[in-house]
Structure formats: structure tokens, C-alpha cells
mmCIF file of C-alpha atoms in Angstrom:
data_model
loop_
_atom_site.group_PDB
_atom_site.id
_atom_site.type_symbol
_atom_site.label_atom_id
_atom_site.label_comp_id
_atom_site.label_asym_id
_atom_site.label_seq_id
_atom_site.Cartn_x
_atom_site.Cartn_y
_atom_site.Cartn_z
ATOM 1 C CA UNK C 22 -8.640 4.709 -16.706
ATOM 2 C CA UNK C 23 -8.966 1.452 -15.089
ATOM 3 C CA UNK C 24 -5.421 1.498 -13.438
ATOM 4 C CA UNK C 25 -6.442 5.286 -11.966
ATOM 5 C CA UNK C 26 -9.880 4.275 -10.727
ATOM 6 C CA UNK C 27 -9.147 0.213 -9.400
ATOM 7 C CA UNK C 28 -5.581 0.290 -9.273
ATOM 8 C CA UNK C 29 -3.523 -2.264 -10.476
ATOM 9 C CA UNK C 30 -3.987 -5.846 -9.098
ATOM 10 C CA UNK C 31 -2.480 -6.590 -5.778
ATOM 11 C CA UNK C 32 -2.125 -9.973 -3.669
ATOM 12 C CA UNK C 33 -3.227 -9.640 -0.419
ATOM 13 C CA UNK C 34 -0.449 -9.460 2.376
ATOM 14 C CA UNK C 35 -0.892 -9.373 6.181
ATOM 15 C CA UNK C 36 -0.466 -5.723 7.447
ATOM 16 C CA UNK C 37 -0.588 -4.291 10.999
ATOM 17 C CA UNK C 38 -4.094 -2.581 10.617
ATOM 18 C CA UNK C 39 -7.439 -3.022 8.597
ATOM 19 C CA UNK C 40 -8.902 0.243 6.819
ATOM 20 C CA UNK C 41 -12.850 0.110 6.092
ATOM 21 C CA UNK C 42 -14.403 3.328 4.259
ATOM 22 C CA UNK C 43 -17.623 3.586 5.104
ATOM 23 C CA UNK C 44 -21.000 2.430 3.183
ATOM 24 C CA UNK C 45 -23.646 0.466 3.137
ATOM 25 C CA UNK C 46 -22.722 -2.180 0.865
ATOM 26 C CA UNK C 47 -22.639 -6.504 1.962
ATOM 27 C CA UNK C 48 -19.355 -6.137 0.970
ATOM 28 C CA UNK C 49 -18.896 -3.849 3.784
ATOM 29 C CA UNK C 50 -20.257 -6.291 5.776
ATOM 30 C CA UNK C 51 -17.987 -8.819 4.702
ATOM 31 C CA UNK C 52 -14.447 -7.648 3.624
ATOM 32 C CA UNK C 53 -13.508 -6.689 7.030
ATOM 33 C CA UNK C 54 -14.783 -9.955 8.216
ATOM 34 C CA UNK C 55 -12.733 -11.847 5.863
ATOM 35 C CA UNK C 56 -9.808 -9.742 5.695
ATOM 36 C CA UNK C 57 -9.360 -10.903 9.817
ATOM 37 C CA UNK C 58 -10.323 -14.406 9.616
ATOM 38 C CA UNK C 59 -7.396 -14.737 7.136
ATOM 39 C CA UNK C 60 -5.066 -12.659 9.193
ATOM 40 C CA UNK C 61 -4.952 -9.942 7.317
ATOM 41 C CA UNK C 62 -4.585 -7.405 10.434
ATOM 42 C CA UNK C 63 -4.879 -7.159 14.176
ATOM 43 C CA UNK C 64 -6.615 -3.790 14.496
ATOM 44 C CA UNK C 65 -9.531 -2.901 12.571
ATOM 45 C CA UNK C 66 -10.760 0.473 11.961
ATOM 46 C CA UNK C 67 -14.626 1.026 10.864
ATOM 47 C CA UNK C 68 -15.446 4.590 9.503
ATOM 48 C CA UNK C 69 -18.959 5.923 8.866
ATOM 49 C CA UNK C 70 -22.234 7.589 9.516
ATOM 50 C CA UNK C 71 -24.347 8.086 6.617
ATOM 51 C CA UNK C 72 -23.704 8.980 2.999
ATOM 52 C CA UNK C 73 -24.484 12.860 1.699
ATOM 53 C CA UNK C 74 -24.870 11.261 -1.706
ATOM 54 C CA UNK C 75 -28.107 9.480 -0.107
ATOM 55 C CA UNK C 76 -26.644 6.339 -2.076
ATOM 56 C CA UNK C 77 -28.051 3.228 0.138
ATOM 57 C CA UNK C 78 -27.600 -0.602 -0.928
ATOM 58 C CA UNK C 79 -31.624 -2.633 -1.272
ATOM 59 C CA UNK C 80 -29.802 -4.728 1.664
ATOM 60 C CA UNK C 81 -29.617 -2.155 4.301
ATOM 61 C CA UNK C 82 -32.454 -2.736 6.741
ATOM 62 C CA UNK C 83 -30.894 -0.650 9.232
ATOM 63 C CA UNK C 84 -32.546 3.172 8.441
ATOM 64 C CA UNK C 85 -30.705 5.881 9.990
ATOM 65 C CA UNK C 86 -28.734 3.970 12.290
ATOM 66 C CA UNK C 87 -24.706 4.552 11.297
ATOM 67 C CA UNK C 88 -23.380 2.566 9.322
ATOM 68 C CA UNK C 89 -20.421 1.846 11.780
ATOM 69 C CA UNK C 90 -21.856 0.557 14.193
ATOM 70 C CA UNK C 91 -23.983 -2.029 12.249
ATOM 71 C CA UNK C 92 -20.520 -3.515 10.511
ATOM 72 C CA UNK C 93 -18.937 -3.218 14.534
ATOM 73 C CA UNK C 94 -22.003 -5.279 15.815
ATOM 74 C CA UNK C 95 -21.453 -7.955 12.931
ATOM 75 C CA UNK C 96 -18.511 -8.227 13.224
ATOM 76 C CA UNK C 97 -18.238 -8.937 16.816
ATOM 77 C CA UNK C 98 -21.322 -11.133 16.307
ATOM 78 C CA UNK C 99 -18.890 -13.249 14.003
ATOM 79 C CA UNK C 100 -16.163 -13.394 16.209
ATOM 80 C CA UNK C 101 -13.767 -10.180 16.106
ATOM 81 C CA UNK C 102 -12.916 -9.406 19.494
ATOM 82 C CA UNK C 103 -14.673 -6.105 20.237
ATOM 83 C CA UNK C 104 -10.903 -5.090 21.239
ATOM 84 C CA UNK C 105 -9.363 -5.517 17.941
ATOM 85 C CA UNK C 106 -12.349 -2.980 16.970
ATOM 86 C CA UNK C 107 -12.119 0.820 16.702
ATOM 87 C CA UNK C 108 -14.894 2.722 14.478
ATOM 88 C CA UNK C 109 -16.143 6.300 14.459
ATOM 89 C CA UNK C 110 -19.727 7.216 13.271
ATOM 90 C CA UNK C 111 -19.661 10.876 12.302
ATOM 91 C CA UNK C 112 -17.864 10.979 9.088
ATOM 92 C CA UNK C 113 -20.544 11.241 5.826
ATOM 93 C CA UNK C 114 -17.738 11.111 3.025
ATOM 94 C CA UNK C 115 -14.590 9.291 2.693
ATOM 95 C CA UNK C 116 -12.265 12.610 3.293
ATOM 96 C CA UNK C 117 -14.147 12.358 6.447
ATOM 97 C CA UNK C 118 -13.588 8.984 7.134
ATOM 98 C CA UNK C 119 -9.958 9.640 7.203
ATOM 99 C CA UNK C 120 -9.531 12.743 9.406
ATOM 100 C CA UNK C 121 -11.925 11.247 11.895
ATOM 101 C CA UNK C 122 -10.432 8.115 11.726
ATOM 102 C CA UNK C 123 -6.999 9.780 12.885
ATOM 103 C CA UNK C 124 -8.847 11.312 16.043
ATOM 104 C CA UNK C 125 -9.625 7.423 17.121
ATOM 105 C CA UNK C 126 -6.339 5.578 15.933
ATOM 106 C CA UNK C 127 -2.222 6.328 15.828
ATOM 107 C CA UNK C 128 -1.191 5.577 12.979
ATOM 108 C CA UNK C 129 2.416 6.871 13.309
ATOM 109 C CA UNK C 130 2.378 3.268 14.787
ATOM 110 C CA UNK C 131 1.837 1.063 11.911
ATOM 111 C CA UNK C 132 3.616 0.163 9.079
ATOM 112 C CA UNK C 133 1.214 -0.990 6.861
ATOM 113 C CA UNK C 134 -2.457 -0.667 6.083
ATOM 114 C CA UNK C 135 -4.793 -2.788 4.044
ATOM 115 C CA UNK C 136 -7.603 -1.225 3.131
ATOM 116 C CA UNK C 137 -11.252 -2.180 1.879
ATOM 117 C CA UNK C 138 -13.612 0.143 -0.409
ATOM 118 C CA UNK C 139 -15.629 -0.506 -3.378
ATOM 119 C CA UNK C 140 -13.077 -1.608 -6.558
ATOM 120 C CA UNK C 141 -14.170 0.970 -8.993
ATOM 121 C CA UNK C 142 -13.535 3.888 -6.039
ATOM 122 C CA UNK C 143 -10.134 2.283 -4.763
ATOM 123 C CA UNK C 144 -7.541 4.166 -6.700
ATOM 124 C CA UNK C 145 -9.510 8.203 -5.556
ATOM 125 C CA UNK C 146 -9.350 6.156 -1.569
ATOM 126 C CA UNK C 147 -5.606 5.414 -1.923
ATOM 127 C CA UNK C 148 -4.908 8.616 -3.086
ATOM 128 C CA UNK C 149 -6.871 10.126 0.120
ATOM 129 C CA UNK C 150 -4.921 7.658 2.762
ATOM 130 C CA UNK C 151 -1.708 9.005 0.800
ATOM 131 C CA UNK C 152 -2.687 12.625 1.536
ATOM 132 C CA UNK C 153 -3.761 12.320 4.520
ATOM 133 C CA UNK C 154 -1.502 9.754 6.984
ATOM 134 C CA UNK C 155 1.912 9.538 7.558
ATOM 135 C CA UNK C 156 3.864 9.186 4.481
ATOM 136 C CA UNK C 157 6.195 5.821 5.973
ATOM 137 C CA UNK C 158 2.782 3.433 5.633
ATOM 138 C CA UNK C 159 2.671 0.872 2.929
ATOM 139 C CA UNK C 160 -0.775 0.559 1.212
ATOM 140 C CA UNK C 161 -2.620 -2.905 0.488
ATOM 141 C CA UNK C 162 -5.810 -2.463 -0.977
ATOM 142 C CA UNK C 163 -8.492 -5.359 -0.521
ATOM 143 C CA UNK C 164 -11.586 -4.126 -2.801
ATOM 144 C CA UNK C 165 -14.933 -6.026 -3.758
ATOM 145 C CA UNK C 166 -16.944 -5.765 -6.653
ATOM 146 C CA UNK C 167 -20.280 -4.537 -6.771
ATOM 147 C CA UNK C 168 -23.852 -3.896 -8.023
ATOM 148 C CA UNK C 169 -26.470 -1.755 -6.623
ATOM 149 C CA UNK C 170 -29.701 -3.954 -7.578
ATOM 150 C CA UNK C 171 -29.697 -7.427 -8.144
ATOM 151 C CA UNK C 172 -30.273 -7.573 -11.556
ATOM 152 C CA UNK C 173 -27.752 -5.650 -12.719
ATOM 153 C CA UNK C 174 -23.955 -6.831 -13.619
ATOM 154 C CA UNK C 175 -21.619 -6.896 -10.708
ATOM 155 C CA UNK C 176 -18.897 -4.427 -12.064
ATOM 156 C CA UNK C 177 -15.247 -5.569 -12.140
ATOM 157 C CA UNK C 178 -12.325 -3.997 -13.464
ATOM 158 C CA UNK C 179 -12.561 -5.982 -16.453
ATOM 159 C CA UNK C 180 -15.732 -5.368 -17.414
ATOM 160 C CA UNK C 181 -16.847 -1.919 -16.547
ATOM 161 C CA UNK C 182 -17.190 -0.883 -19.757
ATOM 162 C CA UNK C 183 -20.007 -3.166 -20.865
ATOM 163 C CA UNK C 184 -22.580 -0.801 -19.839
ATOM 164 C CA UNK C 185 -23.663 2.711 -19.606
ATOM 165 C CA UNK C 186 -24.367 2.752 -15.975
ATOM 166 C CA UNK C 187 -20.918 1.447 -15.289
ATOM 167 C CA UNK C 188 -19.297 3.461 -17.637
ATOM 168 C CA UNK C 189 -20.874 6.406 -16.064
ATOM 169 C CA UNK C 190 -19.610 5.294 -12.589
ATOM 170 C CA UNK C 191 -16.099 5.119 -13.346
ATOM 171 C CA UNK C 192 -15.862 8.440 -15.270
ATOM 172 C CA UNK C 193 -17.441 10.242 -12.295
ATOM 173 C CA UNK C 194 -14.719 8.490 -10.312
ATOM 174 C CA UNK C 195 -11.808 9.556 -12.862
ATOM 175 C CA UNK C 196 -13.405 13.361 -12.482
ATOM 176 C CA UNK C 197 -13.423 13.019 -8.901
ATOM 177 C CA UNK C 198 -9.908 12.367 -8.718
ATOM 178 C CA UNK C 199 -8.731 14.864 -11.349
ATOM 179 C CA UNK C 200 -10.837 17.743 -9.444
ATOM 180 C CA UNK C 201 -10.125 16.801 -5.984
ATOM 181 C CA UNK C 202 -6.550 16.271 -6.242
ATOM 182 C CA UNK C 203 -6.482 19.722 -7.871
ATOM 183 C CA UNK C 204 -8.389 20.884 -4.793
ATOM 184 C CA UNK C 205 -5.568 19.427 -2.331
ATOM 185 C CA UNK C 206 -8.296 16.686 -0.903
ATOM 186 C CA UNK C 207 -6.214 13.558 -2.133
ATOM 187 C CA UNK C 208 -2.936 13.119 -3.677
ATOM 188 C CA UNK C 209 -2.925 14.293 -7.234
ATOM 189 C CA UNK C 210 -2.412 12.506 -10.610
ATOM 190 C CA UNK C 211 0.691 12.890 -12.217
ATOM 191 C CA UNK C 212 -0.259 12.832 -16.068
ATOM 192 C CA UNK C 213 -4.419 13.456 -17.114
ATOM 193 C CA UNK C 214 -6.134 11.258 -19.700
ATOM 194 C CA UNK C 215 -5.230 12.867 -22.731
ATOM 195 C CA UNK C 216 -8.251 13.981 -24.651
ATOM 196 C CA UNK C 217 -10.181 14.417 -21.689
ATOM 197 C CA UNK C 218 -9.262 17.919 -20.202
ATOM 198 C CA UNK C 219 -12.567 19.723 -21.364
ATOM 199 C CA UNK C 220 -14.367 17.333 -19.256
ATOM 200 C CA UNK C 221 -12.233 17.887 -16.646
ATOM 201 C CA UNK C 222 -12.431 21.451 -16.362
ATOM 202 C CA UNK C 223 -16.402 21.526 -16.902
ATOM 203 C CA UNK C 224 -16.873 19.363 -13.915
ATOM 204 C CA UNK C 225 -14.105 21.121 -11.875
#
């Protein structure tokens, strides 16, 4: 379950564009950030409004204001030229991210995307930018860890299963994958967890 929901490991490489799901996360702040002081991309692309699921980090002072353009601001505040920027703010879902973000950006034209989400929701966001853009691009993801208060655990990949909460998180995440590949929203699984199919189909 950990290889479907964070992926397996990947070194960072330079890529022609820089992918940023939406959220409301410091880590949304700061991924893109980093990922372009080390050179990780020319073009950046910031996606989001608001979330549907209503989930919003203690650190966001910001209200109702899109998330987008509060990442777009920082960033150029910290030195991304606002022409290496483009962001929409209407999307409230990572499907939406995606389609929207193809209204606002080409990406017949690139070769390769890095792209930053939450680690624990990085394998369901791969399989969505597999579905959804042009099947030549080569995939980099650039995750962080999280927590949602600050005295909880930040969650990694190795130690997710420690506690209910996180354990809970990541299973959503597996069913999410499971039932929306089946729905045709990202690319599917090829093989289920065996032992798990019940679940699956009571969720679905």
C-alpha cells in the first residue's frame, strides 16, 4: 500500500515545468519555492481555489481568498519572476486542477513534469496527470510530508502506520484510487490489494 499511495522513492531531476495541486498546506507554500530555487523547472503552474472537503491547514490566515493566488503572491514575493508563473483559481479538487490547468498551459510542449502534492496522496495525483495529459511526458514527483496540527506526527512513508489517524488517511487514499480509476477519473491499478476487495466495493 505504501508504493500505491507515495510511490516509490525518486531523486529529484530538473524537468521543463513545475506541477503544484492545490491546498492549503506550508508545504504548498514552499515546495514550489524550492523546487525553482534549485532549478527544478522554468515554468510553474499553481492550481486551486478552495477545497470541497472543507480540509484547511491551522496556518492558513488567508479565509476565502484562493488558494492560488496566495502561493502566486509568495512566490513572487520570494523571487519567481511573475513570468515563469501561470495559476488558475477555480478548480476545488485535484481532477479539477488538471483539466483547468490544461485551459492555462500547453503541455504538448514539455517533456517532463515534476510535480508537488502531499506524499501520502502522490501515487492517486500521478495516476490523474497520467490520465489526463499527453501520454509522451515523463513524471517526477517532489512530495512533502505532513501533519494537520502541530502536535501530531508528521506522516512519512515510513511511518504511516504508527497511528490510527494516519492509517485511516492512507486507506481512504488506497480506496480513492481503486474507485476512481474504476470510474475512468485517473489511470487505474493493475492488480488490487488482495484481501481487500469487500472494502473496495463498499466504498465504491
Amino acid at each position: 500500500m505504501t508504493h500505491i499511495c507515495f510511490l516509490k522513492i525518486h531523486e529529484p531531476v530538473a524537468c521543463d515545468a513545475i506541477f503544484l495541486f492545490g491546498g492549503s498546506h506550508p508545504g504548498n507554500f514552499e515546495k514550489p519555492l524550492e523546487a525553482y530555487q534549485k532549478k527544478l523547472g522554468k515554468a510553474v503552474i499553481i492550481t486551486g481555489n478552495n477545497s470541497t472537503w472543507g480540509m484547511i491547514h491551522p496556518s492558513w490566515n488567508y479565509g476565502d481568498v484562493p488558494q492560488a493566488g496566495v502561493i502566486v503572491s509568495y512566490l513572487i514575493s520570494n523571487g519567481v519572476p511573475a513570468d515563469a508563473i501561470v495559476y488558475e483559481e477555480r478548480s476545488k479538487n485535484s481532477l479539477d486542477n488538471v483539466l483547468f490547468a490544461k485551459e492555462i498551459f500547453n503541455f504538448d510542449k514539455i517533456n517532463s513534469l515534476l510535480f508537488i502534492t502531499k506524499s501520502y496522496g502522490a501515487g492517486r495525483q500521478w495516476r490523474l496527470l497520467t490520465k489526463h495529459l499527453p501520454p509522451h511526458i515523463r513524471y517526477v514527483p517532489y512530495p512533502f510530508d505532513t501533519n494537520f496540527t502541530d502536535d501530531e506526527p508528521i506522516m512519512t512513508r515510513h511511518n504511516w502506520m504508527n497511528t490510527p489517524k494516519n492509517c485511516s488517511l492512507v486507506y481512504g487514499e488506497y480506496l480513492r484510487i481503486v474507485c476512481y480509476g474504476k470510474k475512468g477519473d485517473i489511470t487505474p491499478l493493475d492488480n488490487q490489494i488482495a484481501g481487500l476487495e469487500n472494502h473496495v466495493s463498499e466504498y465504491c
